[in-house]
XYZ file of C-alpha atoms in Angstrom:
480
model
C 18.698 -16.162 5.978
C 16.206 -18.702 4.724
C 15.665 -22.386 4.550
C 15.767 -23.360 0.920
C 13.101 -26.040 0.723
C 11.367 -25.272 -2.565
C 12.382 -26.845 -5.831
C 13.366 -24.464 -8.568
C 13.297 -21.355 -6.399
C 14.728 -18.410 -8.334
C 14.796 -14.665 -8.255
C 12.895 -14.377 -11.554
C 10.051 -16.620 -10.428
C 9.886 -14.894 -7.045
C 9.621 -11.514 -8.766
C 6.799 -12.654 -11.053
C 4.798 -14.416 -8.337
C 5.118 -11.716 -5.678
C 4.443 -8.886 -8.138
C 1.236 -10.471 -9.428
C 0.064 -11.246 -5.884
C 0.848 -7.707 -4.751
C -0.988 -6.326 -7.772
C -4.127 -8.286 -6.870
C -4.120 -7.105 -3.258
C -3.350 -3.451 -4.068
C -5.825 -3.271 -6.957
C -8.759 -4.275 -4.778
C -8.220 -1.278 -2.500
C -9.912 1.093 -4.965
C -11.293 -1.074 -7.779
C -14.836 -1.114 -6.349
C -15.267 2.666 -6.183
C -16.364 3.178 -9.798
C -18.649 0.115 -9.728
C -20.827 1.267 -6.825
C -23.727 2.613 -8.948
C -23.965 -0.684 -10.851
C -23.726 -2.717 -7.631
C -26.536 -0.691 -6.100
C -28.707 -1.226 -9.196
C -28.243 -5.002 -9.054
C -28.082 -5.703 -5.309
C -29.830 -2.726 -3.751
C -28.673 -1.296 -0.444
C -28.488 2.169 1.058
C -25.510 4.495 0.764
C -23.869 3.230 3.995
C -24.092 -0.334 2.659
C -22.338 0.679 -0.554
C -19.620 2.448 1.401
C -19.020 -0.713 3.385
C -18.238 -2.635 0.198
C -15.112 -0.446 0.076
C -14.510 -0.039 3.815
C -14.845 -3.729 4.743
C -11.809 -4.570 2.627
C -9.779 -1.585 3.823
C -10.561 -2.352 7.458
C -9.589 -6.041 7.568
C -6.600 -5.424 5.290
C -5.127 -2.696 7.495
C -5.917 -4.412 10.800
C -4.455 -7.838 9.983
C -1.287 -6.851 8.075
C 1.102 -7.165 11.013
C -0.653 -10.317 12.220
C -0.303 -11.878 8.775
C 3.404 -11.069 8.687
C 3.867 -12.507 12.188
C 2.107 -15.735 11.187
C 4.419 -16.055 8.188
C 7.517 -15.527 10.313
C 6.377 -18.171 12.778
C 4.884 -20.898 10.565
C 6.614 -20.339 7.228
C 6.335 -17.415 4.847
C 5.684 -19.448 1.716
C 3.066 -21.564 3.502
C 1.132 -18.532 4.777
C 1.571 -16.718 1.463
C -0.161 -19.626 -0.305
C -2.876 -19.655 2.362
C -3.442 -15.926 1.875
C -3.762 -16.286 -1.905
C -6.219 -19.169 -1.434
C -8.443 -17.189 0.929
C -8.278 -14.093 -1.285
C -9.178 -16.067 -4.429
C -12.085 -17.902 -2.788
C -13.439 -14.652 -1.350
C -13.175 -12.990 -4.781
C -15.340 -15.756 -6.288
C -17.817 -15.383 -3.422
C -17.988 -11.608 -4.035
C -18.658 -12.147 -7.754
C -21.514 -14.539 -6.932
C -22.935 -12.521 -4.030
C -26.748 -12.629 -4.091
C -27.144 -9.526 -1.931
C -25.311 -6.526 -0.545
C -24.710 -8.101 2.882
C -23.028 -11.174 1.426
C -20.906 -8.922 -0.798
C -19.731 -6.942 2.228
C -18.870 -10.179 4.056
C -16.899 -11.467 1.046
C -15.013 -8.180 0.832
C -14.025 -8.468 4.501
C -12.656 -11.983 3.900
C -10.853 -10.708 0.795
C -9.110 -8.109 2.941
C -8.058 -10.767 5.458
C -6.501 -12.892 2.711
C -4.725 -9.868 1.249
C -3.395 -8.920 4.692
C -1.683 -12.299 4.968
C -0.157 -12.399 1.480
C 0.761 -8.732 0.911
C 3.546 -8.226 3.499
C 4.978 -11.648 2.668
C 5.427 -10.705 -1.008
C 8.248 -8.350 -0.109
C 9.814 -10.752 2.394
C 9.825 -13.667 -0.047
C 11.232 -11.456 -2.795
C 14.027 -10.231 -0.525
C 14.930 -13.809 0.385
C 15.135 -14.860 -3.271
C 17.066 -11.944 -4.819
C 20.797 -11.363 -4.243
C 21.464 -8.182 -2.324
C 23.250 -6.468 -5.219
C 20.169 -6.803 -7.465
C 17.405 -6.047 -4.981
C 17.013 -2.444 -6.099
C 15.984 -3.484 -9.598
C 13.696 -6.220 -8.213
C 12.054 -3.774 -5.823
C 11.704 -1.374 -8.742
C 9.677 -3.830 -10.800
C 7.682 -4.963 -7.752
C 7.011 -1.333 -6.817
C 6.029 -0.441 -10.379
C 3.423 -3.180 -10.499
C 2.029 -2.324 -7.068
C 2.025 1.410 -7.732
C 0.176 0.848 -10.982
C -2.406 -1.270 -9.161
C -3.042 1.345 -6.473
C -3.508 4.168 -8.937
C -5.318 2.283 -11.717
C -7.984 0.672 -9.543
C -10.685 3.152 -10.631
C -9.726 2.708 -14.311
C -9.819 -1.091 -14.212
C -13.014 -1.134 -12.173
C -14.684 1.427 -14.401
C -13.704 -0.297 -17.642
C -14.865 -3.743 -16.529
C -18.121 -2.358 -15.156
C -18.808 -0.234 -18.208
C -18.004 -2.835 -20.858
C -18.737 -6.201 -19.183
C -20.264 -6.253 -15.671
C -19.280 -5.278 -12.142
C -18.884 -8.967 -11.178
C -15.756 -9.129 -13.350
C -13.835 -6.841 -11.023
C -13.836 -9.891 -8.705
C -13.728 -12.698 -11.284
C -10.472 -11.152 -12.538
C -8.698 -12.421 -9.407
C -9.812 -16.047 -9.684
C -7.679 -17.303 -12.616
C -4.696 -15.354 -11.315
C -5.051 -16.942 -7.895
C -5.468 -20.443 -9.339
C -2.229 -19.998 -11.293
C -0.262 -18.459 -8.413
C -0.960 -21.162 -5.820
C 0.849 -24.058 -7.606
C 3.564 -21.704 -8.885
C 4.282 -20.454 -5.370
C 4.443 -23.994 -4.055
C 6.875 -25.120 -6.747
C 8.987 -22.014 -7.331
C 9.289 -20.160 -4.028
C 11.721 -21.097 -1.270
C 10.429 -21.427 2.276
C 11.799 -19.103 4.960
C 11.044 -18.286 8.580
C 11.584 -15.409 10.964
C 13.205 -15.524 14.381
C 11.331 -18.649 15.481
C 9.933 -16.869 18.532
C 6.463 -17.934 19.730
C 3.497 -15.991 18.406
C 2.872 -12.870 20.484
C -0.855 -13.187 21.230
C -1.184 -10.204 23.651
C 0.725 -7.964 21.246
C -1.345 -9.202 18.319
C -4.607 -8.437 20.107
C -3.435 -4.973 21.172
C -2.105 -4.030 17.722
C -5.079 -5.453 15.816
C -7.603 -3.869 18.172
C -5.835 -0.515 18.029
C -5.638 -0.510 14.246
C -9.277 -1.566 14.015
C -10.444 1.324 16.189
C -8.383 3.964 14.372
C -9.083 2.781 10.827
C -12.792 2.287 11.610
C -13.013 5.822 12.990
C -11.170 7.282 9.994
C -13.329 5.376 7.503
C -16.629 6.286 9.145
C -15.768 9.832 10.238
C -16.552 11.602 6.922
C -19.844 9.677 6.663
C -21.150 9.578 10.248
C -19.592 12.842 11.442
C -16.459 13.295 13.515
C -18.404 13.949 16.710
C -20.404 10.736 16.480
C -20.177 8.456 19.510
C -19.042 5.393 17.564
C -16.416 7.336 15.597
C -14.948 9.003 18.684
C -15.006 5.727 20.593
C -13.128 3.992 17.786
C -10.477 6.720 17.534
C -9.852 7.064 21.273
C -10.034 3.355 22.065
C -7.802 2.525 19.096
C -5.226 5.090 20.181
C -5.279 3.781 23.744
C -4.774 0.201 22.558
C -1.834 1.195 20.339
C -0.229 3.082 23.227
C -0.707 -0.054 25.306
C 0.863 -2.071 22.490
C 3.960 0.151 22.546
C 4.435 -0.151 26.321
C 3.773 -3.884 26.233
C 6.239 -4.414 23.365
C 8.987 -2.519 25.192
C 8.793 -5.011 28.071
C 7.821 -8.216 26.234
C 10.412 -10.959 25.799
C 9.320 -11.852 22.238
C 7.250 -8.896 20.941
C 5.521 -9.062 17.573
C 7.069 -5.682 16.640
C 10.235 -4.907 18.625
C 10.174 -1.242 19.568
C 13.962 -1.111 19.310
C 13.530 -1.086 15.526
C 12.287 2.496 15.789
C 15.585 3.551 17.321
C 16.956 3.255 13.800
C 16.524 6.549 11.983
C 16.311 4.581 8.752
C 13.385 2.428 9.910
C 11.435 5.149 11.724
C 12.104 7.711 9.000
C 10.937 5.621 6.049
C 7.832 4.503 7.944
C 6.886 8.083 8.797
C 7.500 9.106 5.181
C 5.362 6.200 3.916
C 2.429 7.184 6.111
C 2.584 10.794 4.892
C 3.038 9.770 1.245
C -0.048 7.555 1.248
C -1.998 10.217 3.135
C -1.418 12.697 0.332
C -1.667 10.241 -2.582
C -4.783 8.272 -1.606
C -6.727 11.388 -0.693
C -5.767 13.030 -3.985
C -6.737 10.049 -6.141
C -10.039 9.844 -4.252
C -10.938 13.425 -5.239
C -9.310 13.625 -8.683
C -11.142 10.566 -10.017
C -14.439 12.181 -8.988
C -13.357 15.532 -10.432
C -12.639 14.086 -13.870
C -15.959 12.260 -13.982
C -18.344 14.499 -12.053
C -17.009 17.918 -13.104
C -15.212 17.449 -16.435
C -17.756 14.893 -17.669
C -15.492 11.975 -18.569
C -16.717 8.393 -18.354
C -14.879 6.092 -15.891
C -12.809 4.649 -18.732
C -12.032 8.081 -20.226
C -11.024 9.429 -16.815
C -8.753 6.461 -16.190
C -7.070 6.829 -19.562
C -6.431 10.516 -18.957
C -4.777 9.695 -15.633
C -2.370 7.222 -17.259
C 0.526 9.736 -17.384
C 0.329 9.593 -13.585
C -0.787 6.029 -12.944
C 1.199 4.375 -15.711
C 4.498 6.150 -15.123
C 5.707 3.665 -12.451
C 5.890 0.950 -15.119
C 8.520 3.027 -16.958
C 10.422 4.787 -14.187
C 10.282 2.522 -11.108
C 12.783 -0.079 -12.414
C 15.234 2.759 -13.133
C 14.605 4.101 -9.629
C 15.459 0.692 -8.216
C 18.758 0.591 -10.085
C 19.593 4.111 -8.886
C 18.892 3.103 -5.293
C 21.390 0.252 -5.654
C 24.051 2.671 -6.880
C 23.547 5.849 -4.863
C 21.300 4.724 -2.006
C 17.567 4.976 -1.486
C 17.398 8.254 0.416
C 18.099 10.729 -2.434
C 15.844 8.834 -4.854
C 12.915 8.646 -2.420
C 13.280 12.300 -1.401
C 13.365 13.437 -5.029
C 10.284 11.394 -5.816
C 8.334 12.787 -2.882
C 9.183 16.389 -3.723
C 8.148 15.822 -7.365
C 4.888 14.220 -6.220
C 4.200 17.231 -3.992
C 4.979 19.604 -6.872
C 2.598 17.741 -9.153
C -0.257 17.815 -6.643
C 0.314 21.508 -6.005
C 0.255 22.191 -9.756
C -3.046 20.291 -10.088
C -4.524 22.446 -7.334
C -3.503 25.599 -9.220
C -4.799 24.616 -12.680
C -8.039 22.934 -11.535
C -11.161 24.747 -12.736
C -14.694 23.676 -13.570
C -13.746 23.520 -17.269
C -9.984 22.886 -17.172
C -8.462 21.498 -20.339
C -6.553 18.238 -20.269
C -3.487 20.012 -21.675
C -3.373 22.212 -18.573
C -3.399 19.171 -16.290
C -0.972 16.991 -18.253
C 2.345 18.425 -16.939
C 1.195 17.963 -13.342
C 0.100 14.381 -14.030
C 3.482 13.529 -15.574
C 5.413 15.113 -12.691
C 3.258 13.272 -10.149
C 3.746 9.999 -11.993
C 7.536 10.329 -12.052
C 7.513 11.256 -8.365
C 5.389 8.253 -7.397
C 7.609 5.949 -9.458
C 10.786 7.224 -7.784
C 9.266 6.577 -4.362
C 7.984 2.993 -4.448
C 11.025 0.819 -5.163
C 13.685 2.665 -3.126
C 11.255 2.980 -0.196
C 10.853 -0.795 -0.116
C 14.634 -1.144 -0.252
C 15.033 1.240 2.682
C 12.490 -0.673 4.771
C 14.020 -4.086 4.163
C 17.645 -2.961 4.561
C 16.951 -1.164 7.839
C 16.360 -4.400 9.811
C 17.992 -7.793 10.214
C 16.945 -10.501 7.735
C 14.890 -12.449 10.292
C 12.919 -9.284 11.121
C 12.071 -8.372 7.531
C 8.637 -10.020 7.639
C 7.310 -7.949 10.519
C 9.081 -4.841 9.164
C 7.198 -5.264 5.886
C 3.929 -5.834 7.757
C 4.410 -2.725 9.880
C 5.243 -0.585 6.849
C 2.219 -1.831 4.927
C -0.030 -1.237 7.936
C 1.196 2.349 8.260
C 0.620 2.894 4.535
C -2.975 1.698 4.909
C -3.545 3.915 7.936
C -2.058 6.803 5.959
C -4.404 6.113 3.044
C -7.460 5.987 5.293
C -6.291 9.114 7.108
C -5.729 10.935 3.810
C -9.217 10.184 2.495
C -10.739 11.216 5.835
C -8.793 14.482 6.141
C -9.138 15.542 2.517
C -12.822 14.611 2.353
C -13.434 16.732 5.457
C -11.547 19.705 3.963
C -13.478 19.246 0.723
C -16.815 19.204 2.551
C -15.974 22.292 4.607
C -14.956 24.413 1.593
C -17.080 23.033 -1.243
C -19.437 20.252 -2.236
C -21.233 18.435 -5.051
C -23.780 21.172 -5.843
C -21.937 22.376 -8.942
C -18.652 22.017 -10.746
C -17.343 25.216 -9.210
C -18.369 24.097 -5.722
C -16.448 20.854 -6.246
C -13.330 22.743 -7.378
C -13.624 25.121 -4.411
C -13.466 22.134 -2.066
C -10.882 20.130 -3.995
C -8.239 22.853 -4.273
C -7.470 23.252 -0.545
C -7.650 19.469 -0.142
C -5.032 18.969 -2.855
C -2.829 21.632 -1.272
C -3.071 19.690 1.995
C -2.117 16.481 0.184
C 0.841 18.213 -1.459
C 1.994 19.542 1.924
C 1.807 16.048 3.464
C 3.901 14.553 0.650
C 6.425 17.419 0.842
C 6.732 16.813 4.594
C 7.409 13.156 3.790
C 10.256 14.335 1.574
C 11.712 16.411 4.409
C 11.479 13.433 6.782
C 13.324 11.275 4.243
C 16.281 13.673 4.281
C 16.894 12.729 7.927
C 17.381 9.054 7.039
C 21.106 8.216 7.309
C 22.908 8.146 3.984
C 24.456 4.907 2.848
C 28.080 4.739 3.898
C 30.608 2.892 1.805
C 33.889 1.571 3.181
C 36.992 3.530 2.291
C 39.171 1.684 -0.205
C 42.443 0.603 1.498
C 45.786 1.587 -0.001
C 46.950 -2.017 0.167
C 45.112 -5.319 0.323
C 43.850 -5.958 3.858
C 45.212 -8.893 5.795
C 41.789 -10.136 6.858
C 38.464 -10.581 5.113
C 37.063 -7.694 3.082
C 34.688 -5.642 5.287
C 31.037 -5.632 4.333
C 29.552 -2.317 3.208
C 27.386 -0.617 5.770
C 23.772 -0.426 4.613
C 21.233 2.206 5.482
C 20.657 1.000 9.024
C 22.519 3.593 11.018
C 20.688 4.991 13.960
């Protein structure tokens, strides 16, 4: 499965290194949101400029995920993982030292490119290092750390901005990156994919298509959905992705083999991931504003009050990973998604302009348990649904769909919010947020339904007498 070329490679080191790297990449998705007022005060810039400090990272991250995974498969996953960390760390330092808003936006775009290279390879390298029987627990810890990063971005960003300075949301990455680079070189084993040549036409089609769609989704709520640039991005991106599908069906060495989607396990978990991130990202986007703008909490206070949701993966996700090893990923993921949907629906019901924290707490706990049950088993389902040499591109594709889902969720739920409410008063905000949260809950519930169609793990029937030949291998969740 891999070429063991690193000294001292071990499952424990792989888990630590990939979890910290994944945390850095996931955290920077939302960490800037609560720092925007301070950034504007120091660097200036109009509202569209401030929005691009968030969107520049999201855009390059989503667009280059599959390309980064393909580079790792071709030239060495450890090598490209180290390169991604190096680029991400250098760009973080450049963002912290940015003299103006334009240079900050440029640094954020480079940050996203570095994250796009290292993020999908974290899961591939972890899979290569951990024995199959223990991957559920490893995915559980990895998923807990990444889930915490996604949901706690506003809390970390708000706390650093409020108590130190906004530059520290970027300086935080620098010492971590400087530690990870030598550790990855010494403690991770090198591995490669199929060895096929890099698919340049497929890369250009996929990257261009993702760029157009994500750009349109990011700019739609700001520029208007009927704007020429937004519509051009959405239609051109869709056309390029359709072209990518037809090209990949006929290509000899495609970047993403379309035959993978014939597997109900692979196509089902990817569809569920897109819907899950659609509902979750859009909800976090609105709920963080609700707690601060309507209920009057500071960024730090709002983040602390969301800990029953955001912090729950640290407690539950490792258990979810163990359960997925024992009973299979499908029932654990489905349960988590239905709980997440229930929690979001409950938040929509209890939300008022003066809601007490006690009224929200049960929904936050339910949502947190649901999110924790999703992350680790979902990763297990993705990686077990393909052959080992295809795990890099499978991880890249899944991460890309998650990012598209997140961008789509913010776009859809922001549009629903704007059509039914607004920022004029607390009640107006609640009027817009409620139907948006219901939409998010419906998307996550649909993800749960999709998960039920993933084939269940089949175990071999125990023979009545010892077999004459070798013991058959258990069939994993790869049935089509």
